[in-house]
XYZ file of N, CA and C in Angstrom:
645
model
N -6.917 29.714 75.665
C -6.055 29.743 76.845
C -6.232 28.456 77.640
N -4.722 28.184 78.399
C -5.253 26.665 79.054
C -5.665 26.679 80.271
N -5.925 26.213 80.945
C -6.776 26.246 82.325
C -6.450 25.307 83.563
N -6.173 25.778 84.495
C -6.056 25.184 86.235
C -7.319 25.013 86.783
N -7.502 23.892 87.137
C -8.690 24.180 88.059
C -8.674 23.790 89.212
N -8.959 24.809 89.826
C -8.529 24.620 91.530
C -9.879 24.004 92.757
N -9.677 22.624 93.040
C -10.936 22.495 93.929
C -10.516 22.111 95.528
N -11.155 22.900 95.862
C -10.575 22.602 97.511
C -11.766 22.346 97.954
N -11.619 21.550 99.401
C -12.002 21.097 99.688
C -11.794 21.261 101.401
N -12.358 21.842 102.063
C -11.670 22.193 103.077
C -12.777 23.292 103.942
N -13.212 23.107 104.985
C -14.412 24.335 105.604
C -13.555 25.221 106.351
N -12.372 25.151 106.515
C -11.451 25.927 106.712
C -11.115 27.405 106.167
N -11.036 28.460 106.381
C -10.622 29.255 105.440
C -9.152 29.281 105.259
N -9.169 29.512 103.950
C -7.345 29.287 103.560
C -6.567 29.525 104.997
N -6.314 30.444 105.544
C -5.772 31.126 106.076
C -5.180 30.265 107.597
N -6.644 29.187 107.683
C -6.561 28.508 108.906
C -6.280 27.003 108.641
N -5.969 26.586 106.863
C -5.591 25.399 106.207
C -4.508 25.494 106.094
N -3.571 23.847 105.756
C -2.765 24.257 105.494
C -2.728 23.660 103.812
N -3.274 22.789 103.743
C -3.430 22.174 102.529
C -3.835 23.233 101.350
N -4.474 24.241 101.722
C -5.182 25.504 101.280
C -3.946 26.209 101.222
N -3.283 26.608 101.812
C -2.216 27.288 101.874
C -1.199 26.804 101.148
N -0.688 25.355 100.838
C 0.325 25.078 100.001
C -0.591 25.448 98.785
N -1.619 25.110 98.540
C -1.888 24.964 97.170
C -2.403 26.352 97.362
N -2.408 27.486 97.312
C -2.300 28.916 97.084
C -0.713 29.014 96.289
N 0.172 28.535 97.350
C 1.321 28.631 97.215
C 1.934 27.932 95.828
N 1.122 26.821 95.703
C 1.633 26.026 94.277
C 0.792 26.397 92.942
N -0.376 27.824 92.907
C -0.690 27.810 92.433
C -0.516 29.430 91.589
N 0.304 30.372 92.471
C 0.814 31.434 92.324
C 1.874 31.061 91.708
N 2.859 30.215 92.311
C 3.925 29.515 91.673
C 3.753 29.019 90.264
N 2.757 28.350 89.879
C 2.613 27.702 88.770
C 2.068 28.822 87.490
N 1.576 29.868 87.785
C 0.951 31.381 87.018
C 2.251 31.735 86.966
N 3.233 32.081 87.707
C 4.424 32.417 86.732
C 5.498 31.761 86.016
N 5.487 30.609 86.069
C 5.905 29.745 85.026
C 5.587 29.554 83.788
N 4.010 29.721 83.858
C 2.989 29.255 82.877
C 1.855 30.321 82.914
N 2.498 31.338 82.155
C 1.430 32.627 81.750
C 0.217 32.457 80.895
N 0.633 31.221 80.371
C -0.683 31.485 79.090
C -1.833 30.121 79.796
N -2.075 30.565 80.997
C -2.840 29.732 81.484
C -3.772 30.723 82.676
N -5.198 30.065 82.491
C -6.092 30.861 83.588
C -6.815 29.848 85.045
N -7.158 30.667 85.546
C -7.844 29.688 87.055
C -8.897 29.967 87.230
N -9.602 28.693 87.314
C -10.709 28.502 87.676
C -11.072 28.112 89.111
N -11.759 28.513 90.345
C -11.768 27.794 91.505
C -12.961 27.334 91.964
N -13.236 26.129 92.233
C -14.699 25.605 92.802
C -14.105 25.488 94.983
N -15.097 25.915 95.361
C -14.850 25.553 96.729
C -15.875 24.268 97.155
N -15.543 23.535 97.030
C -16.761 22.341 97.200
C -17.781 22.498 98.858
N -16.994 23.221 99.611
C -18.042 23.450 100.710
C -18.921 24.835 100.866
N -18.954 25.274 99.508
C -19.876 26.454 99.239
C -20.199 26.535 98.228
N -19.978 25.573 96.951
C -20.811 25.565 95.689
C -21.434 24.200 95.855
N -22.912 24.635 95.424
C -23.768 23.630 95.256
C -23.372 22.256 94.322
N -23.327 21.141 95.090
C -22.959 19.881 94.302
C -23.999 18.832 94.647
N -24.874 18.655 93.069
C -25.845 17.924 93.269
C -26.025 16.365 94.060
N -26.646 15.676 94.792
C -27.057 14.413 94.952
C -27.681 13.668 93.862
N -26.974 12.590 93.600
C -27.380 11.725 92.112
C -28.685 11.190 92.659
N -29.949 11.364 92.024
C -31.272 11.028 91.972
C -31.557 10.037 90.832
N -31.696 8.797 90.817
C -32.028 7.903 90.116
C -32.885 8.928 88.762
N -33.783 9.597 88.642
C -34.273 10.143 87.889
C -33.433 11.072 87.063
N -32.271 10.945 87.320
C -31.347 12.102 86.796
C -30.571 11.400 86.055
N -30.798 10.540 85.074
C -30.067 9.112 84.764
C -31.355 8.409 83.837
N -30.381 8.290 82.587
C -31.479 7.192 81.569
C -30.479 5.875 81.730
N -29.351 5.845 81.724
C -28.408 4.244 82.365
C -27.293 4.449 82.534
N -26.976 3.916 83.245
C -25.646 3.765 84.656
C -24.582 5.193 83.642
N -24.405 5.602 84.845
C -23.833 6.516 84.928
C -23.551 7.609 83.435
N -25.484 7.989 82.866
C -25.496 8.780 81.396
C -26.665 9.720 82.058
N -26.064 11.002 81.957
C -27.578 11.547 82.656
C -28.601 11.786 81.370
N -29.554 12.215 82.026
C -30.543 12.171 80.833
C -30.693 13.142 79.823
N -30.871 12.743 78.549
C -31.239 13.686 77.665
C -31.542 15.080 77.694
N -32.017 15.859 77.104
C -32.296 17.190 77.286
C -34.246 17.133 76.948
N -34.570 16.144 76.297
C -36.016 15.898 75.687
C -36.342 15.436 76.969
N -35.823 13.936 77.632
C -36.103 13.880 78.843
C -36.067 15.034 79.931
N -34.858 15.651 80.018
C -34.630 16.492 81.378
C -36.114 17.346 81.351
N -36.165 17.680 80.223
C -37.459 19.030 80.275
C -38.709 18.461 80.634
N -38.938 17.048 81.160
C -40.103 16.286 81.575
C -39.891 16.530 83.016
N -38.582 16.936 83.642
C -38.639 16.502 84.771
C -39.181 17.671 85.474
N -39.312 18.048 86.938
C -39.771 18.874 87.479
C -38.413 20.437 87.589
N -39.117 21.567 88.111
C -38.013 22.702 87.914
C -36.620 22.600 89.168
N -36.868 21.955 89.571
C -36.124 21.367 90.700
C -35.059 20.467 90.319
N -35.544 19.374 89.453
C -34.750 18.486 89.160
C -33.648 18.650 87.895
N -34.559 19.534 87.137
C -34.114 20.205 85.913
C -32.689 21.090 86.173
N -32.961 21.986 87.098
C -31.776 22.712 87.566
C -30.600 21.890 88.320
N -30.881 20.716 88.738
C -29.562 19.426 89.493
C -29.046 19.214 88.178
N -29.795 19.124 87.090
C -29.472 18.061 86.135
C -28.326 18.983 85.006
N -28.463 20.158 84.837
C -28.388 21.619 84.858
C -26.656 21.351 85.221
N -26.937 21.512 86.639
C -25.765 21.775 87.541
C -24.599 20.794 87.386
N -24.854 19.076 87.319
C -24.237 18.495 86.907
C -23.307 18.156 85.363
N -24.454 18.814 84.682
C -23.645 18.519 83.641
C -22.333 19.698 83.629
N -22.842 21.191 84.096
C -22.102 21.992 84.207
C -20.630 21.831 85.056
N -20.899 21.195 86.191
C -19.360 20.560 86.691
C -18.801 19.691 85.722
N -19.459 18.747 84.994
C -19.119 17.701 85.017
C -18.128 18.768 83.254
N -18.718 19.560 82.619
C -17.733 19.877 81.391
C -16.810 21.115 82.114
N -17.158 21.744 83.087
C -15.667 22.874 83.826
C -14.247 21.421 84.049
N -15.182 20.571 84.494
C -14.023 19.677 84.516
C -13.384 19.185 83.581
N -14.078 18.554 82.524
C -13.251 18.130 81.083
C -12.453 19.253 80.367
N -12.994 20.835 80.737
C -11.873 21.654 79.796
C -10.760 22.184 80.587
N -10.448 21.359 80.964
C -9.258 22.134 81.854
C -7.824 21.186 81.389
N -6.864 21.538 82.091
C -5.641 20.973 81.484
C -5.019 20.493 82.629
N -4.633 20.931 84.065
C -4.624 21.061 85.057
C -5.312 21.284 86.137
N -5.177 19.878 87.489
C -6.377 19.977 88.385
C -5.300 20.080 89.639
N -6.241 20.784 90.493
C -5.314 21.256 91.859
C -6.041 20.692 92.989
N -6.343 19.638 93.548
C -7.424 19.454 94.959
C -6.405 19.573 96.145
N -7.699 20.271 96.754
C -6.286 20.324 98.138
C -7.496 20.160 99.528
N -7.434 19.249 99.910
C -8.345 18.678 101.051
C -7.264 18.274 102.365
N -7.946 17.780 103.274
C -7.252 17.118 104.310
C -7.554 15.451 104.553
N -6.667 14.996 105.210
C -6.737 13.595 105.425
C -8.171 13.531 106.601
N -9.161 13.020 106.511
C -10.566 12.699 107.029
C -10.266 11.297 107.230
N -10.390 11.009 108.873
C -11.283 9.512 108.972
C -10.216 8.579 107.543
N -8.850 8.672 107.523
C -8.240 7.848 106.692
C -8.415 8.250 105.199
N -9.434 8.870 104.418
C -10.102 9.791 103.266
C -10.235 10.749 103.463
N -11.352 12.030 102.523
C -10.836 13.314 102.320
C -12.767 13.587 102.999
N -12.999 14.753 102.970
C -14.421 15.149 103.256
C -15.467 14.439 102.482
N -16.506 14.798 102.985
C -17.182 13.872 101.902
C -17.982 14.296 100.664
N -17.823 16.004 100.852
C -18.235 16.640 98.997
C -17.161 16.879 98.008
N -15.813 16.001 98.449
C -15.120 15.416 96.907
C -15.747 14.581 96.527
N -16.208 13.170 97.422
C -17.206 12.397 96.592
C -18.305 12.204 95.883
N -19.090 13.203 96.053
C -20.384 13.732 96.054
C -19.539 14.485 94.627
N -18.666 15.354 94.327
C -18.427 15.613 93.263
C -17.586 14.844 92.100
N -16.512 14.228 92.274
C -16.229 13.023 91.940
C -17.485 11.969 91.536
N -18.789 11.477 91.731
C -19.771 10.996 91.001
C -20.544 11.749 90.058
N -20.093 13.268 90.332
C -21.143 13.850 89.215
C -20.323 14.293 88.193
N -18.710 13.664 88.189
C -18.279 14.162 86.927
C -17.649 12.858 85.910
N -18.138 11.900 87.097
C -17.984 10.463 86.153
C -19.586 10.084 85.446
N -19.412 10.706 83.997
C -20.431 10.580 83.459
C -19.613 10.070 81.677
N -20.832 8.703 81.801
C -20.730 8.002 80.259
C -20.936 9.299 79.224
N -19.629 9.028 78.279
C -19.717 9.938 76.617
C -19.308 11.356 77.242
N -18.993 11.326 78.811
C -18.361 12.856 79.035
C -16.408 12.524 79.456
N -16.640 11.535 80.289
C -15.450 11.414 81.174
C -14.885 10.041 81.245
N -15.895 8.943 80.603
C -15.930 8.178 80.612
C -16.761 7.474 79.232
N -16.478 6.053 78.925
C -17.413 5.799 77.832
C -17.565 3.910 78.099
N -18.908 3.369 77.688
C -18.823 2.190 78.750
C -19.197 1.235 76.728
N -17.845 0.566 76.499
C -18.323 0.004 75.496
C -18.313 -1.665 75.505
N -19.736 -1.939 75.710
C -19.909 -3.189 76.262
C -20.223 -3.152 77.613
N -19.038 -4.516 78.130
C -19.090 -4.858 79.544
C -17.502 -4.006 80.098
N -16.916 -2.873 79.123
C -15.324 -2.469 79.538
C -15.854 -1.298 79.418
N -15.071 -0.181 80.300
C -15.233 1.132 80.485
C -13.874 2.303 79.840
N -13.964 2.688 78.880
C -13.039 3.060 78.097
C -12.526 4.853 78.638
N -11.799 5.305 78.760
C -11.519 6.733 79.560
C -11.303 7.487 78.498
N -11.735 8.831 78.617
C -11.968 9.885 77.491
C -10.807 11.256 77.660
N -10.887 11.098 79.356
C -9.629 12.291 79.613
C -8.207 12.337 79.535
N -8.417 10.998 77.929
C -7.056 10.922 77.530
C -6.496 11.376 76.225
N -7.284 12.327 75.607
C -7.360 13.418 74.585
C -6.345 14.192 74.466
N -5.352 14.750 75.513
C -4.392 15.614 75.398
C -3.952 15.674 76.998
N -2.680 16.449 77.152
C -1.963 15.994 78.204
C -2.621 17.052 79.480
N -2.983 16.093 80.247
C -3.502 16.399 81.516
C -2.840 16.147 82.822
N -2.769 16.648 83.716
C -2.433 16.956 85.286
C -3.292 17.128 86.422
N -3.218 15.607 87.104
C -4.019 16.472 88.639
C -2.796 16.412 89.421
N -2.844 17.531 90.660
C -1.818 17.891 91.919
C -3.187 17.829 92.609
N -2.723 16.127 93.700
C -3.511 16.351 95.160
C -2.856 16.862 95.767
N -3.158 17.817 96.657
C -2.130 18.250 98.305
C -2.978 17.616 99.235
N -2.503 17.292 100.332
C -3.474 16.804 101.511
C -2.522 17.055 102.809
N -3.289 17.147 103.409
C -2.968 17.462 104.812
C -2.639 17.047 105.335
N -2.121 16.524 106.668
C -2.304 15.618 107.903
C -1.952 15.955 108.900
N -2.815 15.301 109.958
C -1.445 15.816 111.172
C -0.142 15.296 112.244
N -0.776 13.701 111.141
C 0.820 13.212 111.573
C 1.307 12.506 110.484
N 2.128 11.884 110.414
C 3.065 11.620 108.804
C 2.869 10.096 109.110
N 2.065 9.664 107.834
C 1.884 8.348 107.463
C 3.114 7.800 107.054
N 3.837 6.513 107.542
C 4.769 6.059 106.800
C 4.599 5.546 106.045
N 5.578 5.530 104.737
C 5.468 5.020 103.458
C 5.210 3.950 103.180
N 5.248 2.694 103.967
C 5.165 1.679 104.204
C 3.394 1.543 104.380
N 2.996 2.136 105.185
C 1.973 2.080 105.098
C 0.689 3.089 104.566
N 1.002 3.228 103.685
C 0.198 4.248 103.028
C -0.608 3.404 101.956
N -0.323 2.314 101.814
C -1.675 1.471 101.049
C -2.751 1.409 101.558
N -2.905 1.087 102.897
C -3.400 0.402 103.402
C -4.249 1.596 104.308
N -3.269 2.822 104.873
C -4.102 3.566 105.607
C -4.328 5.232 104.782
N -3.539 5.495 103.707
C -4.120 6.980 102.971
C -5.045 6.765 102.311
N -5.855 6.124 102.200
C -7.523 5.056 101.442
C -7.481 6.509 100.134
N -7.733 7.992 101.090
C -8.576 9.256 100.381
C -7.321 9.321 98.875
N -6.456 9.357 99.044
C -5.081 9.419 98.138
C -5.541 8.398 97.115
N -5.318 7.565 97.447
C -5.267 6.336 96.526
C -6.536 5.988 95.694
N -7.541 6.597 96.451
C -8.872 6.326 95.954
C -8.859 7.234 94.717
N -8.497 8.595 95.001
C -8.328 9.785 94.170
C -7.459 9.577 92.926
N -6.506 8.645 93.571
C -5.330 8.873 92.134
C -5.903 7.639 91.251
N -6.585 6.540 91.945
C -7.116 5.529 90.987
C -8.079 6.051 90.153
N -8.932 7.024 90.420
C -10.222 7.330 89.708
C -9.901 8.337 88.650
N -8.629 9.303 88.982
C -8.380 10.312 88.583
C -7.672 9.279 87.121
N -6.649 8.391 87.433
C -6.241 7.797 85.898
C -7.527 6.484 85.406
N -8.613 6.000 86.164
C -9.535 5.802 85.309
C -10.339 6.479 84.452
N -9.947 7.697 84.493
C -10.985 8.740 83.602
C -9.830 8.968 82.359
N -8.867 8.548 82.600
C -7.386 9.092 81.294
C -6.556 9.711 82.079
N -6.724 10.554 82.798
C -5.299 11.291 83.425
C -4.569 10.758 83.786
N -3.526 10.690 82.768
C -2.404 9.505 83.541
C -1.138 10.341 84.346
N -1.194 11.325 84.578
C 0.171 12.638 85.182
C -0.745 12.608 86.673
N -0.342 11.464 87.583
C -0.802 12.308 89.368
C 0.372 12.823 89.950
N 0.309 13.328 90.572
C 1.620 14.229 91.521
C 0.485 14.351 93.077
N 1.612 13.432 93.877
C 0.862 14.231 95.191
C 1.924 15.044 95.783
N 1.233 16.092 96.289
C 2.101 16.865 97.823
C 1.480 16.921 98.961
N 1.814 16.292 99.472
C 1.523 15.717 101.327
C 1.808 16.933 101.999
N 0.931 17.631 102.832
C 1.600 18.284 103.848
C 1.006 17.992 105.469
N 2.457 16.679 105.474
C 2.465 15.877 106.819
C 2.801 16.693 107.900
N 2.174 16.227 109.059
C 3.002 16.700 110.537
C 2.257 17.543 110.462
N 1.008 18.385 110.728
C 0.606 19.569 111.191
C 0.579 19.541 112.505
N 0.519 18.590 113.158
C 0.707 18.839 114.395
C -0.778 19.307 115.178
N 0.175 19.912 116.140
C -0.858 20.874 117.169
C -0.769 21.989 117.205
N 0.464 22.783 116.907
C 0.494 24.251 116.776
C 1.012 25.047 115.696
N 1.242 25.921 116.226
C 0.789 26.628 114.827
C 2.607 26.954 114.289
N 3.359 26.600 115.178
C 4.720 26.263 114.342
C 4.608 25.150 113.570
N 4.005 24.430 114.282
C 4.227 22.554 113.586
C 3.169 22.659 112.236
N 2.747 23.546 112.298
C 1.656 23.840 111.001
C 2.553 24.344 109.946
N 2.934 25.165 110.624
C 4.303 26.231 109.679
C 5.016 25.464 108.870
N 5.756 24.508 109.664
C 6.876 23.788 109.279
C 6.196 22.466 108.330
N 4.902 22.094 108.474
C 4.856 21.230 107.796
C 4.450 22.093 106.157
N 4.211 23.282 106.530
C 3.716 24.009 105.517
C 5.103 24.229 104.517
N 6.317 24.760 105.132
C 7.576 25.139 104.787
C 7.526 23.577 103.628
N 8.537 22.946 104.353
C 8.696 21.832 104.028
C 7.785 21.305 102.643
N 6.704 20.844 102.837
C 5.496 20.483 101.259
C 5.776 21.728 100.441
N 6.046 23.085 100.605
C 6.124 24.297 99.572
C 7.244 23.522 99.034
N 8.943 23.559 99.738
C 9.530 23.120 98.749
C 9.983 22.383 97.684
N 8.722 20.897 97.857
C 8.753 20.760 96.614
C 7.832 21.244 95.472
N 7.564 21.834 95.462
C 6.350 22.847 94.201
C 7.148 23.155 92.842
N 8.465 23.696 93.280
C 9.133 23.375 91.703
C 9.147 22.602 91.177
N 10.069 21.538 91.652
C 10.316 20.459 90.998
C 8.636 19.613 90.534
N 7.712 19.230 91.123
C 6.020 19.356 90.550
C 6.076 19.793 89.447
N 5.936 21.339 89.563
C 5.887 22.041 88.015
C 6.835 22.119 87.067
N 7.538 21.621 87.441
C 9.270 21.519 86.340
C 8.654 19.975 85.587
N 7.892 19.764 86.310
C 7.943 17.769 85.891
C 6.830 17.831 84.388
N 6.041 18.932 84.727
C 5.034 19.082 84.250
C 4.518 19.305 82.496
N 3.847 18.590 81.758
C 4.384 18.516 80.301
C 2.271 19.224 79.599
N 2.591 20.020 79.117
C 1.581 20.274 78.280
C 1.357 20.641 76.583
């Protein structure tokens, strides 16, 4: 069966997100289009996501062996554990869903913290030589960012000031995924209409997203 994997990002509960809320919305949507597919969900501000410890690493970005790991202490063993375990929920999937908010120009800061523990050499990545060759280009893959905001970046300037977007969609096709789709849900405003409406608005494009969508 093929697989969604849904990571949000957000200390919000759905209910009080809105970014959380489209992507509920784009993700109910996308289960009946596409039945022969299951969901997986990580909440990054309540599942444990390790800190990279130099010791957790035989060279740049390869964690260590399993002969090594079992040298290390029971502490370190279980990070090392944990990482590799994100780091393959992530390679078997077919479809990725993040749905965070616009932060300080970027997104929170345990996408990044997870985002380093799943860029790992011979998993997600492969470093031959002095060139870094991408592996998550095996079969056809999809990430959908949603992001939040609460006022609407103009297009014009969205190089320069959506940093969290751009950072995401660069890293996301350095690993192979070459399919990004964002859905913005601009204008939240201050209340809880202007939340609504920015919510309305980003839902309707969710078809056309999943209509685009090739597996």
């Amino acid at each position: 069966m093929k697989k969604l994997l849904y990571i949000s990002v957000n200390s919000k509960p759905e209910d009080l997100s809105a970014s959380k809320t489209v992507a509920r919305k784009f993700i109910n949507k996308f289960l009946q289009k596409n039945k022969d597919f299951q969901v997986e969900e990580i909440d990054l501000y309540k599942e444990h996501i390790p800190r990279l410890e130099y010791q957790y690493f035989e060279k740049r970005n390869c964690i260590v062996n399993e002969d090594d790991a079992k040298k290390l202490n029971d502490k370190d063993q279980k990070e090392v554990q944990r990482i590799r375990a994100l780091c393959d929920q992530f390679i078997s999937a077919n479809v990725y869903v993040i749905a965070a908010p616009m932060w300080s120009l970027s997104f929170p800061a345990p996408l990044k913290e997870y985002i380093d523990c799943i860029m790992q050499d011979q998993k997600t990545i492969k470093f031959e030589g002095k060139k870094i060759e991408p592996l998550l280009n095996d079969k056809p893959r999809t990430m959908v960012y949603i992001q939040s905001s609460g006022g609407n970046v103009p297009w014009m300037l969205r190089p320069i000031l959506n940093k969290g977007l751009n950072y995401v969609e660069d890293i996301i096709k350095f690993m192979g995924i070459k399919k990004f789709e964002e859905l913005l849900v601009d204008d939240t405003g201050f209340t809880e209409e202007e939340k609504q409406e920015a919510i309305n608005k980003a839902s309707e494009k969710i078809d056309d997203i999943i209509d685009s969508m090739k597996f």
